[in-house]
PDB file of C-alpha atoms in Angstrom:
ATOM      1  CA  MET A   1     128.045  98.542 117.455  1.00 45.00           C
ATOM      2  CA  ASN A   2     130.895 100.246 115.464  1.00 51.00           C
ATOM      3  CA  THR A   3     131.119  99.919 111.653  1.00 49.00           C
ATOM      4  CA  PRO A   4     134.458  99.085 110.152  1.00 48.00           C
ATOM      5  CA  GLU A   5     136.281 102.141 108.904  1.00 54.00           C
ATOM      6  CA  SER A   6     136.694 100.189 105.416  1.00 59.00           C
ATOM      7  CA  VAL A   7     132.921  99.125 105.115  1.00 73.00           C
ATOM      8  CA  ASP A   8     131.257  99.891 101.750  1.00 86.00           C
ATOM      9  CA  PRO A   9     128.307 101.977 102.725  1.00 87.00           C
ATOM     10  CA  ILE A  10     126.228 100.658  99.713  1.00 89.00           C
ATOM     11  CA  THR A  11     126.649  97.211 101.141  1.00 91.00           C
ATOM     12  CA  LEU A  12     125.396  98.252 104.613  1.00 91.00           C
ATOM     13  CA  LEU A  13     122.522  99.904 102.964  1.00 92.00           C
ATOM     14  CA  HIS A  14     121.615  96.475 101.298  1.00 91.00           C
ATOM     15  CA  GLN A  15     122.357  94.545 104.541  1.00 90.00           C
ATOM     16  CA  ASP A  16     121.219  96.620 107.485  1.00 93.00           C
ATOM     17  CA  VAL A  17     119.507 100.178 107.415  1.00 95.00           C
ATOM     18  CA  ASN A  18     120.480 100.604 111.132  1.00 95.00           C
ATOM     19  CA  LEU A  19     124.238 100.227 110.322  1.00 94.00           C
ATOM     20  CA  TRP A  20     123.802 102.442 107.214  1.00 95.00           C
ATOM     21  CA  ASN A  21     122.415 105.224 109.420  1.00 96.00           C
ATOM     22  CA  GLN A  22     125.072 104.734 112.016  1.00 94.00           C
ATOM     23  CA  TRP A  23     127.730 104.969 109.280  1.00 94.00           C
ATOM     24  CA  ARG A  24     126.150 108.273 107.954  1.00 92.00           C
ATOM     25  CA  GLU A  25     126.066 109.851 111.464  1.00 93.00           C
ATOM     26  CA  GLN A  26     129.927 109.034 111.752  1.00 91.00           C
ATOM     27  CA  ASN A  27     130.670 110.230 108.258  1.00 89.00           C
ATOM     28  CA  LEU A  28     128.590 113.588 107.928  1.00 83.00           C
ATOM     29  CA  ASP A  29     131.435 115.074 105.810  1.00 84.00           C
ATOM     30  CA  THR A  30     131.790 112.210 103.379  1.00 85.00           C
ATOM     31  CA  LYS A  31     130.259 112.754 100.044  1.00 82.00           C
ATOM     32  CA  ILE A  32     128.390 109.732  98.628  1.00 87.00           C
ATOM     33  CA  SER A  33     126.216 109.482  95.511  1.00 85.00           C
ATOM     34  CA  LEU A  34     123.558 106.747  95.094  1.00 92.00           C
ATOM     35  CA  ARG A  35     122.872 107.763  91.572  1.00 93.00           C
ATOM     36  CA  GLY A  36     120.998 105.295  89.397  1.00 92.00           C
ATOM     37  CA  LEU A  37     121.486 102.414  91.978  1.00 94.00           C
ATOM     38  CA  ASP A  38     118.829  99.455  92.043  1.00 96.00           C
ATOM     39  CA  LEU A  39     117.275  99.412  95.339  1.00 96.00           C
ATOM     40  CA  HIS A  40     113.838  98.331  94.323  1.00 96.00           C
ATOM     41  CA  GLY A  41     111.851  96.420  96.952  1.00 97.00           C
ATOM     42  CA  LEU A  42     114.476  96.811  99.725  1.00 96.00           C
ATOM     43  CA  HIS A  43     113.236  97.476 103.292  1.00 96.00           C
ATOM     44  CA  LEU A  44     114.654 100.711 104.044  1.00 97.00           C
ATOM     45  CA  ILE A  45     112.377 101.867 106.972  1.00 98.00           C
ATOM     46  CA  ARG A  46     113.675 105.155 108.675  1.00 98.00           C
ATOM     47  CA  ALA A  47     116.794 105.160 106.498  1.00 98.00           C
ATOM     48  CA  ASN A  48     118.768 108.573 106.517  1.00 97.00           C
ATOM     49  CA  PHE A  49     119.044 109.805 102.915  1.00 96.00           C
ATOM     50  CA  ASN A  50     119.263 113.508 103.874  1.00 95.00           C
ATOM     51  CA  GLY A  51     120.876 115.540 101.093  1.00 94.00           C
ATOM     52  CA  LEU A  52     122.202 112.595  99.057  1.00 95.00           C
ATOM     53  CA  ASN A  53     122.141 112.321  95.165  1.00 95.00           C
ATOM     54  CA  LEU A  54     119.620 109.628  94.283  1.00 96.00           C
ATOM     55  CA  THR A  55     119.055 110.924  90.615  1.00 97.00           C
ATOM     56  CA  GLY A  56     117.577 107.918  88.643  1.00 97.00           C
ATOM     57  CA  VAL A  57     117.786 105.548  91.525  1.00 97.00           C
ATOM     58  CA  ASP A  58     115.353 102.609  91.379  1.00 98.00           C
ATOM     59  CA  LEU A  59     113.171 102.474  94.663  1.00 98.00           C
ATOM     60  CA  SER A  60     110.079 100.863  93.082  1.00 98.00           C
ATOM     61  CA  ASP A  61     108.114  98.817  95.613  1.00 98.00           C
ATOM     62  CA  ALA A  62     110.756  99.650  98.454  1.00 98.00           C
ATOM     63  CA  ASP A  63     109.490 100.218 102.129  1.00 98.00           C
ATOM     64  CA  LEU A  64     110.753 103.849 103.077  1.00 98.00           C
ATOM     65  CA  SER A  65     108.247 104.353 105.851  1.00 98.00           C
ATOM     66  CA  GLY A  66     109.470 107.049 108.303  1.00 98.00           C
ATOM     67  CA  ALA A  67     112.615 107.657 106.217  1.00 98.00           C
ATOM     68  CA  SER A  68     114.223 110.961 106.014  1.00 98.00           C
ATOM     69  CA  LEU A  69     115.009 112.400 102.583  1.00 98.00           C
ATOM     70  CA  ILE A  70     115.308 116.191 103.412  1.00 98.00           C
ATOM     71  CA  GLY A  71     116.884 117.991 100.613  1.00 97.00           C
ATOM     72  CA  THR A  72     117.586 114.669  98.752  1.00 97.00           C
ATOM     73  CA  ASN A  73     117.847 114.920  94.726  1.00 97.00           C
ATOM     74  CA  LEU A  74     115.384 112.272  93.456  1.00 98.00           C
ATOM     75  CA  ARG A  75     115.151 113.489  89.957  1.00 98.00           C
ATOM     76  CA  ARG A  76     113.832 110.894  87.592  1.00 98.00           C
ATOM     77  CA  ALA A  77     113.837 108.334  90.446  1.00 98.00           C
ATOM     78  CA  ASP A  78     111.618 105.287  90.256  1.00 98.00           C
ATOM     79  CA  LEU A  79     109.436 105.314  93.304  1.00 98.00           C
ATOM     80  CA  SER A  80     106.473 103.727  91.877  1.00 98.00           C
ATOM     81  CA  GLY A  81     104.618 101.365  94.458  1.00 98.00           C
ATOM     82  CA  ALA A  82     106.969 102.400  97.111  1.00 98.00           C
ATOM     83  CA  LYS A  83     105.922 102.868 100.730  1.00 98.00           C
ATOM     84  CA  LEU A  84     106.661 106.503 101.945  1.00 98.00           C
ATOM     85  CA  ILE A  85     104.390 106.525 104.939  1.00 98.00           C
ATOM     86  CA  GLY A  86     105.338 109.230 107.286  1.00 98.00           C
ATOM     87  CA  CYS A  87     108.520 110.162 105.239  1.00 98.00           C
ATOM     88  CA  SER A  88     110.001 113.636 105.382  1.00 98.00           C
ATOM     89  CA  LEU A  89     110.694 114.805 101.886  1.00 98.00           C
ATOM     90  CA  VAL A  90     111.079 118.437 102.726  1.00 98.00           C
ATOM     91  CA  GLY A  91     112.729 120.436 100.081  1.00 98.00           C
ATOM     92  CA  ALA A  92     113.374 117.151  98.045  1.00 98.00           C
ATOM     93  CA  LYS A  93     113.927 117.404  94.296  1.00 98.00           C
ATOM     94  CA  LEU A  94     111.522 114.948  92.606  1.00 98.00           C
ATOM     95  CA  ILE A  95     111.480 116.552  89.243  1.00 98.00           C
ATOM     96  CA  GLY A  96     110.259 113.902  86.810  1.00 98.00           C
ATOM     97  CA  ALA A  97     110.031 111.321  89.421  1.00 98.00           C
ATOM     98  CA  ASP A  98     107.636 108.190  89.153  1.00 98.00           C
ATOM     99  CA  LEU A  99     105.718 108.085  92.176  1.00 98.00           C
ATOM    100  CA  SER A 100     102.615 106.388  90.794  1.00 98.00           C
ATOM    101  CA  HIS A 101     100.788 104.009  93.018  1.00 98.00           C
ATOM    102  CA  ALA A 102     103.117 104.974  95.931  1.00 98.00           C
ATOM    103  CA  ASN A 103     101.687 105.397  99.529  1.00 98.00           C
ATOM    104  CA  LEU A 104     102.665 108.795 100.714  1.00 98.00           C
ATOM    105  CA  VAL A 105     100.078 108.896 103.745  1.00 98.00           C
ATOM    106  CA  ALA A 106     101.092 111.651 106.282  1.00 98.00           C
ATOM    107  CA  SER A 107     104.387 112.292 104.399  1.00 98.00           C
ATOM    108  CA  LYS A 108     105.931 115.821 104.437  1.00 98.00           C
ATOM    109  CA  LEU A 109     106.596 117.269 100.909  1.00 98.00           C
ATOM    110  CA  ILE A 110     106.959 120.914 102.175  1.00 98.00           C
ATOM    111  CA  SER A 111     108.596 123.003  99.406  1.00 98.00           C
ATOM    112  CA  ALA A 112     109.209 119.773  97.486  1.00 98.00           C
ATOM    113  CA  GLN A 113     110.106 120.181  93.676  1.00 98.00           C
ATOM    114  CA  LEU A 114     107.572 117.819  91.875  1.00 98.00           C
ATOM    115  CA  VAL A 115     107.557 119.419  88.317  1.00 98.00           C
ATOM    116  CA  GLY A 116     106.173 116.960  86.025  1.00 98.00           C
ATOM    117  CA  ALA A 117     106.187 114.063  88.700  1.00 98.00           C
ATOM    118  CA  ASP A 118     103.837 111.179  87.999  1.00 98.00           C
ATOM    119  CA  LEU A 119     101.653 110.713  91.217  1.00 98.00           C
ATOM    120  CA  SER A 120      98.882 108.940  89.478  1.00 98.00           C
ATOM    121  CA  ASP A 121      96.988 106.540  91.780  1.00 98.00           C
ATOM    122  CA  ALA A 122      99.235 107.460  94.804  1.00 98.00           C
ATOM    123  CA  ASN A 123      97.948 108.002  98.214  1.00 98.00           C
ATOM    124  CA  LEU A 124      98.629 111.524  99.529  1.00 98.00           C
ATOM    125  CA  SER A 125      95.904 111.184 102.312  1.00 98.00           C
ATOM    126  CA  ASN A 126      97.148 113.905 105.162  1.00 98.00           C
ATOM    127  CA  ALA A 127     100.299 114.839 103.271  1.00 98.00           C
ATOM    128  CA  ASN A 128     101.684 118.225 103.864  1.00 98.00           C
ATOM    129  CA  LEU A 129     102.581 119.762 100.481  1.00 98.00           C
ATOM    130  CA  ARG A 130     102.578 123.348 101.395  1.00 98.00           C
ATOM    131  CA  LYS A 131     104.699 125.594  98.919  1.00 98.00           C
ATOM    132  CA  ALA A 132     105.384 122.446  97.029  1.00 98.00           C
ATOM    133  CA  ASP A 133     106.047 122.831  93.237  1.00 98.00           C
ATOM    134  CA  LEU A 134     103.722 120.593  91.315  1.00 98.00           C
ATOM    135  CA  LEU A 135     103.814 122.327  87.974  1.00 98.00           C
ATOM    136  CA  GLY A 136     102.486 119.995  85.065  1.00 98.00           C
ATOM    137  CA  ALA A 137     102.322 117.091  87.768  1.00 98.00           C
ATOM    138  CA  GLU A 138     100.081 114.036  87.115  1.00 98.00           C
ATOM    139  CA  LEU A 139      97.748 113.419  90.029  1.00 98.00           C
ATOM    140  CA  ARG A 140      95.118 111.459  88.216  1.00 97.00           C
ATOM    141  CA  ASP A 141      93.014 108.980  90.309  1.00 98.00           C
ATOM    142  CA  THR A 142      95.241 110.134  93.360  1.00 98.00           C
ATOM    143  CA  GLN A 143      93.898 109.862  96.923  1.00 98.00           C
ATOM    144  CA  CYS A 144      94.469 113.264  98.505  1.00 97.00           C
ATOM    145  CA  HIS A 145      91.812 113.317 101.293  1.00 96.00           C
ATOM    146  CA  GLN A 146      92.777 116.007 103.897  1.00 97.00           C
ATOM    147  CA  ALA A 147      96.196 116.749 101.880  1.00 98.00           C
ATOM    148  CA  ASP A 148      97.452 120.336 102.556  1.00 98.00           C
ATOM    149  CA  PHE A 149      98.451 122.223  99.245  1.00 98.00           C
ATOM    150  CA  THR A 150      98.502 125.737 100.950  1.00 98.00           C
ATOM    151  CA  GLU A 151     100.435 128.137  98.580  1.00 98.00           C
ATOM    152  CA  ALA A 152     101.573 125.201  96.478  1.00 98.00           C
ATOM    153  CA  ASP A 153     101.850 125.693  92.565  1.00 98.00           C
ATOM    154  CA  LEU A 154      99.720 123.103  90.553  1.00 98.00           C
ATOM    155  CA  THR A 155      99.638 125.034  87.289  1.00 98.00           C
ATOM    156  CA  ARG A 156      98.567 122.673  84.533  1.00 98.00           C
ATOM    157  CA  ALA A 157      98.479 119.772  86.989  1.00 98.00           C
ATOM    158  CA  CYS A 158      95.999 117.061  86.311  1.00 98.00           C
ATOM    159  CA  LEU A 159      93.906 115.870  89.123  1.00 96.00           C
ATOM    160  CA  GLY A 160      91.160 114.090  87.090  1.00 95.00           C
ATOM    161  CA  ASN A 161      89.078 111.713  89.238  1.00 96.00           C
ATOM    162  CA  ALA A 162      91.117 112.700  92.394  1.00 97.00           C
ATOM    163  CA  ASP A 163      89.820 112.040  95.748  1.00 96.00           C
ATOM    164  CA  LEU A 164      90.367 115.852  97.202  1.00 96.00           C
ATOM    165  CA  GLN A 165      87.646 115.832  99.874  1.00 94.00           C
ATOM    166  CA  GLU A 166      88.504 118.178 102.592  1.00 96.00           C
ATOM    167  CA  ALA A 167      91.950 119.084 100.872  1.00 97.00           C
ATOM    168  CA  ILE A 168      93.253 122.598 101.567  1.00 97.00           C
ATOM    169  CA  PHE A 169      94.111 124.797  98.500  1.00 96.00           C
ATOM    170  CA  LYS A 170      94.265 128.094 100.415  1.00 94.00           C
ATOM    171  CA  HIS A 171      96.399 130.646  98.257  1.00 94.00           C
ATOM    172  CA  THR A 172      97.340 127.873  95.786  1.00 96.00           C
ATOM    173  CA  ASN A 173      97.981 128.553  92.104  1.00 96.00           C
ATOM    174  CA  LEU A 174      95.584 126.052  90.250  1.00 94.00           C
ATOM    175  CA  THR A 175      95.858 127.948  86.812  1.00 93.00           C
ATOM    176  CA  ARG A 176      94.953 125.701  84.191  1.00 94.00           C
ATOM    177  CA  ALA A 177      94.652 122.726  86.349  1.00 95.00           C
ATOM    178  CA  SER A 178      92.315 119.911  85.443  1.00 94.00           C
ATOM    179  CA  PHE A 179      89.787 118.609  87.997  1.00 92.00           C
ATOM    180  CA  ASN A 180      87.420 116.829  85.656  1.00 90.00           C
ATOM    181  CA  GLY A 181      85.428 114.277  87.656  1.00 91.00           C
ATOM    182  CA  ALA A 182      87.454 115.042  90.889  1.00 92.00           C
ATOM    183  CA  LYS A 183      85.780 114.600  94.336  1.00 92.00           C
ATOM    184  CA  LEU A 184      86.046 118.196  95.885  1.00 90.00           C
ATOM    185  CA  LYS A 185      83.578 117.993  98.660  1.00 89.00           C
ATOM    186  CA  GLY A 186      84.558 120.132 101.720  1.00 91.00           C
ATOM    187  CA  VAL A 187      87.643 121.324  99.953  1.00 92.00           C
ATOM    188  CA  ASP A 188      89.007 124.782 101.027  1.00 93.00           C
ATOM    189  CA  LEU A 189      89.828 126.911  97.870  1.00 91.00           C
ATOM    190  CA  ARG A 190      90.018 130.348  99.584  1.00 91.00           C
ATOM    191  CA  HIS A 191      92.100 132.788  98.017  1.00 90.00           C
ATOM    192  CA  SER A 192      93.333 130.255  95.297  1.00 91.00           C
ATOM    193  CA  LEU A 193      93.895 131.173  91.623  1.00 91.00           C
ATOM    194  CA  LEU A 194      91.719 128.870  89.273  1.00 88.00           C
ATOM    195  CA  THR A 195      92.132 130.857  85.982  1.00 89.00           C
ATOM    196  CA  ASP A 196      91.080 128.556  83.110  1.00 88.00           C
ATOM    197  CA  ALA A 197      90.736 125.515  85.439  1.00 88.00           C
ATOM    198  CA  ALA A 198      88.770 122.450  84.251  1.00 86.00           C
ATOM    199  CA  LEU A 199      86.114 121.566  86.658  1.00 83.00           C
ATOM    200  CA  GLY A 200      83.872 119.543  84.286  1.00 78.00           C
ATOM    201  CA  HIS A 201      81.843 116.719  86.523  1.00 78.00           C
ATOM    202  CA  ALA A 202      83.712 117.793  89.519  1.00 78.00           C
ATOM    203  CA  TYR A 203      81.841 117.284  92.828  1.00 79.00           C
ATOM    204  CA  LEU A 204      81.994 120.558  94.961  1.00 78.00           C
ATOM    205  CA  VAL A 205      79.434 120.136  97.580  1.00 76.00           C
ATOM    206  CA  GLY A 206      80.493 121.715 100.533  1.00 79.00           C
ATOM    207  CA  ALA A 207      83.426 123.210  99.120  1.00 84.00           C
ATOM    208  CA  ILE A 208      84.674 126.578 100.672  1.00 85.00           C
ATOM    209  CA  MET A 209      85.362 129.602  98.229  1.00 78.00           C
ATOM    210  CA  ASN A 210      85.275 133.299  98.380  1.00 75.00           C
ATOM    211  CA  GLN A 211      84.729 136.198  95.823  1.00 60.00           C
ATOM    212  CA  THR A 212      88.535 136.022  95.057  1.00 58.00           C
ATOM    213  CA  VAL A 213      88.120 132.578  93.641  1.00 63.00           C
ATOM    214  CA  LEU A 214      84.825 133.359  91.805  1.00 56.00           C
ATOM    215  CA  GLN A 215      86.528 136.365  90.132  1.00 57.00           C
ATOM    216  CA  THR A 216      89.368 134.343  88.448  1.00 57.00           C
ATOM    217  CA  THR A 217      87.412 131.352  87.088  1.00 62.00           C
ATOM    218  CA  HIS A 218      84.305 130.758  85.159  1.00 57.00           C
ATOM    219  CA  LEU A 219      82.208 128.100  87.133  1.00 59.00           C
ATOM    220  CA  ASN A 220      78.808 126.528  85.824  1.00 58.00           C
ATOM    221  CA  PRO A 221      76.123 127.702  88.032  1.00 54.00           C
ATOM    222  CA  ASP A 222      75.293 124.082  88.688  1.00 57.00           C
ATOM    223  CA  LEU A 223      78.670 123.318  90.133  1.00 58.00           C
ATOM    224  CA  LEU A 224      77.946 126.000  92.777  1.00 56.00           C
ATOM    225  CA  ARG A 225      74.986 124.203  94.430  1.00 58.00           C
ATOM    226  CA  GLY A 226      76.078 123.578  98.022  1.00 57.00           C
ATOM    227  CA  VAL A 227      79.374 125.675  97.824  1.00 59.00           C
ATOM    228  CA  VAL A 228      80.162 127.823 100.780  1.00 60.00           C
ATOM    229  CA  ILE A 229      80.855 131.298  99.705  1.00 58.00           C
ATOM    230  CA  GLN A 230      82.920 133.411 102.349  1.00 68.00           C
ATOM    231  CA  ASP A 231      84.062 136.892 102.175  1.00 61.00           C
ATOM    232  CA  THR A 232      87.550 136.079 103.809  1.00 58.00           C
TER     233      THR A 232
END
């Protein structure tokens, strides 16, 4: 089905995601900005937003499952309550974005910029956040079971009461991060940097650490009960 040459792509986006995707494929060189648009609650499953400017867009409660947002600019976007299951947000700019209560299960956020983003009460289980920048991000009460934060920067991030069981934090910068009350059972913290991190009331049974971690933080001996200490 061919799309009319004079069609408004924004109208297509509201009416039919398949036609929107087709229009994008046929107009790869056409620059388009969705900056500040109200797209809340829309069904945008598998939509192609790669490389677009969505600064300040309202996508709250929208269904973006399987959507592709590679390199997309989502600064200060409202994605609260959105479904982003299996989304590709590789290299996306989400600085200051609201992702509270969003469902990001199995999403790809590799090298994503999430500085100051609000991810409180979000579900990041099985998400890939390798090399993501989460400086000062809010992850309070977030579900991060088996999430991968390898080489990510979580300096000053708040992970209070987060479920981080079996999450991976290898070679991760956790300087001054707060884990108060977090569930860290089975978490992999090898070669991570925990300088001045807050771990009050954190549950660390079965967590994997090494001497590198212990040399960069001051852990209460009671927290180390059941912790696995490895040389490498």
